[in-house]
Short mmCIF file of C-alpha atoms in Angstrom, two decimals:
data_model
loop_
_atom_site.label_atom_id
_atom_site.label_comp_id
_atom_site.label_asym_id
_atom_site.label_seq_id
_atom_site.Cartn_x
_atom_site.Cartn_y
_atom_site.Cartn_z
CA MET A 1467 -21.60 -6.68 -27.04
CA GLU A 1468 -18.96 -5.11 -29.04
CA LYS A 1469 -15.62 -3.91 -27.49
CA ASN A 1470 -15.27 -0.35 -27.05
CA SER A 1471 -12.01 1.69 -26.87
CA ASN A 1472 -11.54 1.13 -23.30
CA ILE A 1473 -12.04 -2.60 -23.33
CA GLU A 1474 -9.53 -2.84 -26.23
CA MET A 1475 -6.89 -0.84 -23.94
CA ILE A 1476 -7.37 -2.92 -20.94
CA THR A 1477 -7.15 -6.22 -23.04
CA GLY A 1478 -4.12 -5.01 -24.81
CA ASP A 1479 -0.49 -3.92 -23.96
CA PRO A 1480 -0.38 -4.10 -20.06
CA LYS A 1481 2.13 -1.19 -19.98
CA LYS A 1482 -0.23 1.03 -22.00
CA ALA A 1483 -3.05 -0.02 -19.72
CA ILE A 1484 -1.23 0.71 -16.65
CA ASN A 1485 -0.02 4.10 -17.94
CA LYS A 1486 -3.55 5.08 -18.93
CA LEU A 1487 -5.47 3.93 -15.79
CA SER A 1488 -3.14 4.87 -13.15
CA ILE A 1489 -2.73 8.54 -13.95
CA PRO A 1490 -6.43 9.40 -13.37
CA ILE A 1491 -6.41 7.24 -10.21
CA ILE A 1492 -3.34 9.05 -9.02
CA ALA A 1493 -4.97 12.46 -9.65
CA SER A 1494 -8.35 11.47 -8.04
CA MET A 1495 -6.28 10.04 -4.94
CA PHE A 1496 -4.24 13.21 -4.75
CA LEU A 1497 -7.35 15.15 -4.67
CA ILE A 1498 -9.04 12.81 -2.20
CA PHE A 1499 -6.05 12.97 0.37
CA ALA A 1500 -5.42 16.78 -0.35
CA ASN A 1501 -8.72 17.19 0.98
CA ASN A 1502 -8.01 15.04 3.90
CA ILE A 1503 -5.09 17.41 4.74
CA ILE A 1504 -7.11 20.61 4.15
CA ASP A 1505 -9.47 19.11 6.63
CA SER A 1506 -6.86 18.95 9.16
CA ILE A 1507 -5.62 22.36 8.22
CA TRP A 1508 -8.95 24.09 8.76
CA VAL A 1509 -9.31 21.97 12.00
CA ALA A 1510 -5.96 23.09 13.08
CA GLY A 1511 -7.31 26.56 13.28
CA LEU A 1512 -9.48 25.42 16.05
CA GLY A 1513 -6.61 24.14 18.29
CA ALA A 1514 -4.64 20.81 18.92
CA GLU A 1515 -7.40 19.13 20.91
CA PRO A 1516 -9.96 19.22 17.72
CA LEU A 1517 -7.08 18.22 15.45
CA ALA A 1518 -5.96 15.18 17.71
CA ALA A 1519 -9.85 14.14 17.90
CA LEU A 1520 -9.58 13.89 14.03
CA GLY A 1521 -6.63 11.78 14.78
CA TYR A 1522 -8.60 9.38 16.69
CA ILE A 1523 -11.42 9.24 14.17
CA THR A 1524 -9.25 8.55 11.17
CA PRO A 1525 -8.38 4.97 11.59
CA LEU A 1526 -12.05 4.39 12.05
CA PHE A 1527 -13.01 6.56 9.04
CA MET A 1528 -10.29 4.66 6.90
CA VAL A 1529 -12.01 1.63 7.75
CA LEU A 1530 -14.86 2.76 6.27
CA ILE A 1531 -13.02 3.86 3.24
CA GLY A 1532 -11.05 0.48 3.15
CA ILE A 1533 -14.42 -1.24 3.23
CA GLY A 1534 -15.63 0.39 0.17
CA ASN A 1535 -12.17 0.04 -1.83
CA GLY A 1536 -11.99 -3.84 -0.66
CA ILE A 1537 -15.39 -4.52 -1.97
CA GLY A 1538 -14.63 -2.23 -5.11
CA ALA A 1539 -11.43 -4.40 -5.75
CA GLY A 1540 -13.38 -7.68 -5.35
CA GLY A 1541 -15.90 -6.41 -7.95
CA ASN A 1542 -12.98 -5.01 -10.22
CA SER A 1543 -11.18 -8.48 -9.84
CA LEU A 1544 -14.24 -10.75 -10.67
CA ILE A 1545 -15.57 -8.41 -13.55
CA SER A 1546 -12.04 -8.02 -15.10
CA ARG A 1547 -11.73 -11.78 -15.09
CA TYR A 1548 -14.74 -12.19 -17.01
CA ILE A 1549 -14.16 -9.47 -19.54
CA GLY A 1550 -10.48 -11.24 -20.21
CA ALA A 1551 -12.36 -14.44 -20.68
CA GLU A 1552 -14.83 -12.58 -23.08
CA ASP A 1553 -17.89 -13.70 -21.12
CA THR A 1554 -19.80 -10.30 -21.31
CA SER A 1555 -23.12 -11.79 -20.24
CA SER A 1556 -21.35 -12.82 -16.66
CA ALA A 1557 -19.47 -9.59 -16.50
CA ASN A 1558 -22.60 -7.73 -16.55
CA ASN A 1559 -24.46 -9.92 -13.93
CA ALA A 1560 -21.16 -9.53 -11.75
CA ALA A 1561 -21.68 -5.57 -12.01
CA ILE A 1562 -24.99 -5.71 -10.86
CA HIS A 1563 -24.15 -8.01 -7.80
CA ASN A 1564 -21.54 -5.50 -7.00
CA LEU A 1565 -23.88 -2.68 -6.90
CA ILE A 1566 -26.42 -4.69 -4.66
CA LEU A 1567 -23.83 -5.87 -2.22
CA GLY A 1568 -22.53 -2.28 -1.87
CA ILE A 1569 -25.94 -1.10 -0.75
CA ILE A 1570 -26.48 -3.87 1.78
CA LEU A 1571 -22.92 -3.36 3.24
CA SER A 1572 -23.37 0.32 3.61
CA ILE A 1573 -26.41 -0.01 5.91
CA ALA A 1574 -24.86 -2.78 7.86
CA VAL A 1575 -21.39 -0.88 8.26
CA SER A 1576 -23.32 2.21 9.36
CA ILE A 1577 -25.12 0.54 12.08
CA ILE A 1578 -22.16 -1.26 13.59
CA LEU A 1579 -19.94 1.70 13.62
CA LEU A 1580 -22.51 4.03 15.37
CA VAL A 1581 -23.10 1.58 17.83
CA PHE A 1582 -19.47 0.94 18.89
CA LEU A 1583 -18.12 4.28 18.14
CA GLU A 1584 -17.83 5.63 21.63
CA PRO A 1585 -16.58 2.57 23.22
CA LEU A 1586 -13.95 2.30 20.44
CA LEU A 1587 -12.78 5.95 20.98
CA LYS A 1588 -12.37 5.35 24.62
CA VAL A 1589 -10.30 1.97 24.05
CA MET A 1590 -8.02 4.00 21.60
CA GLY A 1591 -7.38 6.61 24.41
CA ALA A 1592 -9.35 9.56 23.08
CA THR A 1593 -10.91 10.50 26.49
CA SER A 1594 -9.47 13.88 26.74
CA VAL A 1595 -10.94 14.85 23.20
CA LEU A 1596 -14.04 12.56 23.28
CA SER A 1597 -16.47 15.22 22.75
CA TYR A 1598 -14.83 16.52 19.57
CA ALA A 1599 -14.15 12.86 18.43
CA MET A 1600 -18.08 11.96 18.77
CA GLU A 1601 -19.24 15.42 17.34
CA TYR A 1602 -17.25 14.52 14.03
CA GLY A 1603 -17.98 10.75 14.13
CA VAL A 1604 -21.65 10.53 14.60
CA ILE A 1605 -22.28 12.74 11.78
CA ILE A 1606 -19.76 10.83 9.27
CA PHE A 1607 -20.81 7.33 10.37
CA SER A 1608 -24.69 8.19 10.01
CA PHE A 1609 -23.99 8.59 6.34
CA SER A 1610 -21.59 5.73 5.89
CA PHE A 1611 -23.02 5.02 2.49
CA ALA A 1612 -21.83 8.39 1.25
CA MET A 1613 -18.23 7.23 1.59
CA LEU A 1614 -18.82 3.45 0.86
CA LEU A 1615 -20.73 3.54 -2.49
CA PRO A 1616 -18.37 5.55 -4.63
CA PRO A 1617 -15.21 3.13 -4.53
CA ILE A 1618 -17.39 0.12 -4.83
CA PHE A 1619 -19.23 1.32 -7.99
CA GLY A 1620 -15.72 2.71 -9.02
CA GLY A 1621 -14.59 -0.75 -9.03
CA ALA A 1622 -16.88 -1.66 -11.77
CA PHE A 1623 -16.09 1.26 -14.00
CA ARG A 1624 -12.12 0.39 -13.61
CA ALA A 1625 -12.94 -3.02 -14.46
CA GLU A 1626 -14.43 -2.04 -17.92
CA GLY A 1627 -11.46 0.48 -18.36
CA ASP A 1628 -13.60 3.59 -17.79
CA VAL A 1629 -11.27 5.14 -15.14
CA LYS A 1630 -12.56 8.63 -15.88
CA ARG A 1631 -16.08 7.74 -14.47
CA ALA A 1632 -14.45 6.01 -11.78
CA THR A 1633 -12.59 8.88 -10.45
CA VAL A 1634 -13.94 12.06 -11.82
CA PRO A 1635 -16.77 12.24 -9.49
CA ILE A 1636 -14.71 11.27 -6.45
CA ALA A 1637 -12.32 13.97 -7.52
CA ILE A 1638 -14.89 16.73 -8.10
CA THR A 1639 -16.24 15.65 -4.59
CA ALA A 1640 -12.94 16.40 -3.17
CA VAL A 1641 -12.56 19.68 -4.63
CA ILE A 1642 -16.19 20.64 -3.61
CA ASN A 1643 -15.54 19.47 0.02
CA MET A 1644 -12.16 21.75 0.17
CA CYS A 1645 -14.35 24.60 -0.95
CA ILE A 1646 -17.12 24.45 1.58
CA ASP A 1647 -15.14 23.20 4.60
CA PRO A 1648 -14.43 26.77 5.96
CA ILE A 1649 -17.96 27.78 5.22
CA PHE A 1650 -19.41 25.04 7.34
CA ILE A 1651 -16.54 25.16 10.14
CA TYR A 1652 -16.21 28.94 10.37
CA THR A 1653 -19.07 31.05 8.59
CA PHE A 1654 -21.69 28.86 9.96
CA GLY A 1655 -19.96 28.44 13.19
CA LEU A 1656 -20.21 24.61 13.37
CA GLY A 1657 -16.64 23.64 14.14
CA VAL A 1658 -15.65 20.01 13.73
CA ALA A 1659 -19.34 19.14 13.08
CA GLY A 1660 -18.88 21.51 10.04
CA ALA A 1661 -16.08 19.56 8.52
CA ALA A 1662 -18.07 16.39 8.83
CA TRP A 1663 -21.12 17.85 7.12
CA ALA A 1664 -18.98 19.14 4.36
CA THR A 1665 -17.71 15.97 3.90
CA VAL A 1666 -21.03 14.09 3.79
CA LEU A 1667 -22.65 16.43 1.32
CA ALA A 1668 -19.84 16.46 -1.08
CA HIS A 1669 -19.49 12.59 -1.01
CA ILE A 1670 -23.45 12.20 -1.91
CA LEU A 1671 -22.68 14.24 -5.05
CA SER A 1672 -20.48 11.63 -6.62
CA ILE A 1673 -23.05 8.84 -5.86
CA ILE A 1674 -25.52 10.57 -7.81
CA ALA A 1675 -23.42 11.01 -10.82
CA MET A 1676 -22.39 7.50 -10.70
CA LEU A 1677 -25.99 6.11 -10.43
CA TYR A 1678 -27.24 8.59 -13.23
CA TRP A 1679 -24.49 6.91 -15.63
CA MET A 1680 -25.40 3.22 -14.60
CA LEU A 1681 -29.26 3.53 -14.41
CA ILE A 1682 -30.53 6.53 -16.21
CA LYS A 1683 -28.29 7.52 -19.04
CA ARG A 1684 -27.09 3.74 -19.31
CA ASP A 1685 -24.19 4.29 -21.67
CA THR A 1686 -21.49 2.40 -19.77
CA TYR A 1687 -20.04 -0.88 -21.39
CA LEU A 1688 -21.39 -3.08 -18.39
CA LYS A 1689 -25.26 -3.07 -18.29
CA TYR A 1690 -27.21 -2.67 -15.13
CA GLY A 1691 -30.65 -3.39 -16.20
CA ARG A 1692 -33.17 -6.11 -14.54
CA GLU A 1693 -32.85 -8.23 -17.73
CA TYR A 1694 -28.98 -8.70 -17.16
CA PHE A 1695 -29.55 -9.76 -13.66
CA HIS A 1696 -29.52 -13.59 -12.53
CA ASN A 1697 -29.20 -13.92 -8.98
CA ASN A 1698 -25.93 -16.09 -8.19
CA LEU A 1699 -24.92 -16.47 -4.79
CA SER A 1700 -21.58 -17.46 -6.06
CA MET A 1701 -20.79 -14.12 -7.34
CA TYR A 1702 -21.34 -12.58 -4.10
CA LYS A 1703 -19.14 -15.17 -2.65
CA ASP A 1704 -16.36 -14.39 -5.34
CA ILE A 1705 -16.70 -10.61 -4.71
CA LEU A 1706 -16.24 -11.23 -0.96
CA VAL A 1707 -13.39 -13.60 -1.52
CA VAL A 1708 -11.26 -10.61 -2.62
CA GLY A 1709 -13.25 -8.07 -1.27
CA ILE A 1710 -13.25 -9.14 2.49
CA PRO A 1711 -9.31 -9.73 2.71
CA ALA A 1712 -8.87 -6.35 0.98
CA SER A 1713 -11.03 -4.55 3.47
CA LEU A 1714 -9.47 -6.43 6.19
CA GLU A 1715 -5.98 -5.09 4.95
CA GLN A 1716 -7.39 -1.57 5.38
CA LEU A 1717 -8.63 -2.54 9.07
CA ILE A 1718 -5.17 -3.86 9.76
CA LEU A 1719 -3.68 -0.57 8.51
CA SER A 1720 -6.26 1.42 10.66
CA ALA A 1721 -5.70 -0.93 13.55
CA LEU A 1722 -1.99 -0.15 13.22
CA THR A 1723 -2.61 3.40 13.42
CA ILE A 1724 -4.86 2.96 16.46
CA VAL A 1725 -1.62 1.09 18.06
CA VAL A 1726 0.86 3.59 17.11
CA ASN A 1727 -1.46 6.35 18.62
CA PHE A 1728 -1.65 4.29 21.81
CA MET A 1729 2.20 4.11 21.73
CA LEU A 1730 2.60 7.64 21.19
CA THR A 1731 0.24 8.58 23.80
CA LEU A 1732 2.30 6.52 26.39
CA VAL A 1733 5.53 8.00 25.45
CA SER A 1734 4.61 11.64 24.67
CA GLY A 1735 0.73 12.26 24.93
CA PRO A 1736 -1.83 13.90 22.67
CA VAL A 1737 0.68 16.20 21.18
CA ALA A 1738 2.56 13.35 19.68
CA VAL A 1739 -0.77 12.01 18.31
CA ALA A 1740 -1.40 15.28 16.77
CA VAL A 1741 2.20 15.32 15.12
CA TYR A 1742 1.56 12.04 13.91
CA THR A 1743 -1.99 12.87 12.49
CA ALA A 1744 -0.86 15.53 10.55
CA GLY A 1745 2.50 14.18 9.38
CA TRP A 1746 1.04 10.83 8.35
CA ARG A 1747 -1.36 12.29 6.13
CA ILE A 1748 1.52 13.95 4.36
CA ILE A 1749 3.14 10.64 4.17
CA ASN A 1750 -0.01 8.97 2.80
CA LEU A 1751 -0.02 11.64 0.11
CA GLY A 1752 3.32 10.72 -0.85
CA MET A 1753 2.25 7.01 -1.46
CA LEU A 1754 -0.22 7.88 -3.87
CA PRO A 1755 1.78 7.21 -7.13
CA ALA A 1756 2.47 3.70 -5.82
CA ILE A 1757 -1.01 3.11 -4.71
CA GLY A 1758 -2.59 4.51 -7.76
CA VAL A 1759 -0.36 2.29 -9.89
CA GLY A 1760 -1.28 -0.69 -7.76
CA THR A 1761 -4.83 -0.05 -8.01
CA ALA A 1762 -4.73 0.25 -11.94
CA SER A 1763 -2.97 -3.16 -11.93
CA ILE A 1764 -5.98 -4.99 -10.27
CA SER A 1765 -7.97 -4.46 -13.50
CA VAL A 1766 -4.95 -5.36 -15.87
CA ALA A 1767 -3.84 -8.49 -13.85
CA GLY A 1768 -7.56 -9.55 -13.78
CA VAL A 1769 -7.79 -9.59 -17.53
CA ALA A 1770 -4.60 -11.06 -18.15
CA PHE A 1771 -5.50 -13.85 -15.66
CA GLY A 1772 -8.84 -14.39 -17.14
CA ALA A 1773 -7.30 -14.91 -20.71
CA ARG A 1774 -4.47 -16.92 -19.21
CA LYS A 1775 -1.81 -14.68 -20.55
CA TYR A 1776 0.41 -15.18 -17.66
CA GLU A 1777 3.55 -13.46 -19.22
CA ASN A 1778 1.19 -10.19 -19.33
CA LEU A 1779 0.79 -10.94 -15.60
CA ARG A 1780 4.55 -10.75 -15.01
CA VAL A 1781 4.74 -7.72 -16.92
CA THR A 1782 2.15 -6.09 -15.04
CA ALA A 1783 3.52 -6.81 -11.61
CA ARG A 1784 7.16 -5.54 -12.73
CA TYR A 1785 6.14 -2.46 -14.79
CA ALA A 1786 4.04 -1.47 -11.84
CA VAL A 1787 6.76 -1.60 -9.43
CA LYS A 1788 9.30 0.24 -11.73
CA ILE A 1789 7.27 3.14 -12.53
CA ALA A 1790 5.86 3.45 -8.86
CA LEU A 1791 9.32 3.26 -7.49
CA ILE A 1792 10.69 6.00 -9.72
CA ALA A 1793 7.73 8.45 -8.70
CA SER A 1794 8.38 7.40 -5.11
CA ILE A 1795 11.96 8.53 -5.03
CA ILE A 1796 10.91 11.90 -6.63
CA VAL A 1797 8.33 12.46 -4.10
CA CYS A 1798 10.48 11.30 -1.14
CA ILE A 1799 13.07 13.86 -2.03
CA ILE A 1800 10.60 16.63 -2.31
CA LEU A 1801 9.25 15.94 1.12
CA ASN A 1802 12.67 15.95 2.49
CA VAL A 1803 13.52 19.21 1.08
CA PHE A 1804 10.24 20.91 1.85
CA ALA A 1805 9.46 19.43 5.27
CA ASN A 1806 9.66 22.79 7.14
CA GLN A 1807 7.14 24.62 4.87
CA ILE A 1808 4.80 21.73 4.77
CA ALA A 1809 4.93 21.46 8.59
CA PHE A 1810 3.86 25.18 8.87
CA VAL A 1811 0.48 24.56 7.16
CA PHE A 1812 -0.51 22.49 10.36
CA SER A 1813 0.73 24.95 12.58
CA TYR A 1814 -0.22 28.33 11.47
CA SER A 1815 -2.34 29.19 14.42
CA GLU A 1816 -1.12 30.48 17.80
CA SER A 1817 -2.47 27.40 19.60
CA SER A 1818 -0.63 24.89 17.44
CA ALA A 1819 2.68 26.81 16.30
CA HIS A 1820 4.76 24.76 18.76
CA LEU A 1821 3.90 21.47 16.36
CA GLU A 1822 5.90 23.06 13.45
CA PRO A 1823 9.36 21.46 14.05
CA LEU A 1824 7.93 18.12 15.60
CA ILE A 1825 5.77 17.52 12.39
CA ALA A 1826 8.84 18.83 10.04
CA SER A 1827 11.16 16.27 11.96
CA PHE A 1828 8.51 13.42 11.46
CA ILE A 1829 8.05 14.21 7.63
CA GLN A 1830 12.09 13.80 7.35
CA ILE A 1831 12.12 10.64 9.04
CA MET A 1832 9.01 8.98 7.74
CA CYS A 1833 9.28 9.93 4.02
CA LEU A 1834 11.56 7.02 3.50
CA PHE A 1835 8.56 4.91 4.06
CA ILE A 1836 7.30 5.88 0.76
CA LEU A 1837 10.19 4.17 -0.84
CA TYR A 1838 8.81 0.47 0.01
CA VAL A 1839 5.39 1.10 -1.01
CA PRO A 1840 5.59 0.23 -4.70
CA PHE A 1841 6.83 -3.24 -3.67
CA GLY A 1842 4.02 -4.03 -1.24
CA ALA A 1843 1.34 -2.50 -2.99
CA SER A 1844 1.96 -3.80 -6.45
CA ALA A 1845 2.23 -7.20 -5.36
CA GLY A 1846 -0.84 -7.07 -3.09
CA ASN A 1847 -3.11 -5.62 -5.82
CA VAL A 1848 -1.92 -8.17 -8.46
CA PHE A 1849 -2.82 -10.94 -5.96
CA GLN A 1850 -6.20 -9.25 -5.74
CA GLY A 1851 -6.72 -9.01 -9.53
CA VAL A 1852 -6.25 -12.77 -9.99
CA GLY A 1853 -8.67 -13.46 -7.22
CA LYS A 1854 -6.30 -14.35 -4.34
CA GLY A 1855 -7.32 -11.70 -1.82
CA SER A 1856 -6.37 -13.99 1.11
CA ILE A 1857 -2.87 -14.17 -0.05
CA SER A 1858 -2.55 -10.26 -0.09
CA PHE A 1859 -4.40 -10.12 3.26
CA MET A 1860 -1.81 -12.38 4.94
CA LEU A 1861 1.20 -10.53 3.46
CA THR A 1862 -0.27 -7.30 4.60
CA ALA A 1863 -1.12 -8.72 7.94
CA PHE A 1864 2.65 -10.17 8.57
CA ARG A 1865 4.22 -6.92 7.27
CA GLU A 1866 2.04 -4.54 9.33
CA PHE A 1867 0.64 -6.20 12.38
CA VAL A 1868 3.84 -8.23 12.99
CA LEU A 1869 6.93 -6.73 11.56
CA VAL A 1870 5.90 -3.08 11.90
CA LEU A 1871 4.72 -3.35 15.37
CA ILE A 1872 7.61 -5.58 16.62
CA PHE A 1873 10.14 -3.27 15.61
CA ALA A 1874 8.34 -0.21 16.70
CA TYR A 1875 7.98 -1.66 20.12
CA VAL A 1876 11.35 -2.93 20.44
CA LEU A 1877 13.06 0.44 19.44
CA GLY A 1878 10.43 2.57 21.22
CA PHE A 1879 10.21 0.82 24.37
CA VAL A 1880 12.74 -1.69 24.81
CA PHE A 1881 15.69 0.53 23.77
CA HIS A 1882 13.73 3.61 25.17
CA MET A 1883 14.09 5.62 21.92
CA GLY A 1884 10.62 6.81 22.50
CA GLU A 1885 8.58 8.29 19.69
CA THR A 1886 11.55 8.47 17.27
CA GLY A 1887 12.16 4.76 17.87
CA ILE A 1888 8.56 4.08 16.97
CA TYR A 1889 9.02 5.82 13.81
CA TYR A 1890 12.21 3.92 12.80
CA GLY A 1891 10.60 0.77 13.91
CA MET A 1892 7.70 1.33 11.45
CA LEU A 1893 10.36 2.04 8.69
CA LEU A 1894 12.50 -1.28 9.41
CA GLY A 1895 9.52 -3.60 9.65
CA GLY A 1896 7.65 -1.91 6.63
CA GLY A 1897 10.83 -2.30 4.28
CA ILE A 1898 11.34 -5.97 5.19
CA GLY A 1899 7.73 -6.91 4.76
CA SER A 1900 7.32 -4.91 1.34
CA LEU A 1901 10.17 -7.10 -0.11
CA ILE A 1902 8.98 -10.22 1.10
CA CYS A 1903 5.60 -9.31 -0.62
CA TYR A 1904 7.07 -8.74 -3.87
CA ALA A 1905 9.11 -11.88 -3.91
CA CYS A 1906 5.86 -13.80 -3.48
CA ILE A 1907 3.95 -12.48 -6.44
CA GLU A 1908 7.02 -13.23 -8.38
CA LEU A 1909 7.05 -16.93 -7.21
CA TYR A 1910 3.28 -17.11 -7.67
CA ILE A 1911 3.68 -16.00 -11.28
CA SER A 1912 6.57 -18.28 -12.01
CA ARG A 1913 4.47 -21.31 -10.79
CA LEU A 1914 1.54 -20.21 -13.12
CA ILE A 1915 3.62 -20.15 -16.15
CA ARG A 1916 5.36 -23.37 -15.31
CA GLY A 1917 1.85 -25.00 -14.48
CA ARG A 1918 0.42 -23.81 -18.00
CA ASP A 1919 3.68 -25.09 -19.67
CA HIS A 1920 3.59 -28.45 -18.40
CA ALA A 1921 -0.39 -28.75 -18.91
CA VAL A 1922 0.56 -28.10 -22.63
#
């Protein structure tokens, strides 16, 4: 199969590849997170309790998204390595295995989340807003496939360098969701359920577009016809070797959010959870440049590793950190300066006006968290790209579930600093952990280069 411009780009200069891949990914992610924020804004108009209910559902929703992104990263990694090794037949076969695996997982995950939804919400401390949380969550998790499949299919598109098809449908989905949210919530009078239905219907559209390109139009570099499929259990395994740890990373982050919500409930009650829910979405938005660059580096790292061009692997890791850090500094400054104005959009109604100064204070403290993300995200994604998802997972687990929680607990409870201590603890633990992650990827690449040179 002849190379197209996307394949030539992704197998060429790592810096140019990262630049070209990351910008559409960041733009798409921005629209997705903006959509989540606008969800919160519209729901905030219903009062503090519905907004807090979304805060309890958010970690579970992010588990769902994390599974999709994780399996997508696994497929991306495997396909990219085959493309780097110029094994087109195996790349096609891996893409089809990625598709099949996504469909199977979407069914299984939906069943599991629906069965355990209410018990999980009660454990998380959502008893006071359980009816709102169940109303929203049952709809979302009944259609789990709508959230799972787009990032899984997108992983294959990114592997072949076709970042437009990986991101455009998802971006359009976010725009549609933003437009129909108020209609379903207020015009149709569905309240919290309306926000859920808008999310589901919009996501289904992106699936339709991707399936059209893959199975009907068939103009992608990777081919999905039955003649290209040869069942190979090892391919499912290879996807999952990266995909499961990558998904578990999101599970850890969601579990962290659950624990932080619980800590905040103990020290300040549901109001602190509402503040954290709104403010953390803004911080997540600020992380997008680093996360987008990191996501782009999966494909670039996979191709470099498959071609045994380990110097390109080092360039990928260092360049990803460099440009992500520059962008993160700019974002951090903007959020700090405009914290009060940003906080207002979550407290425009009479019932939520008292949240404005609390959200603004949260943003000004936690925007510093954004500065650490380039180091951890780039290192973790490069590990995923070379097929070492377990290393990325262990580093994330150590950073988030050991360092962040320990420091948050010590400052918040042992030193009696309350919710402010919890926030400072998250900053301290996250910063130390991210620097450790980056040191590990530099060490790993150095060993690859020395091992290759000694073999020669």
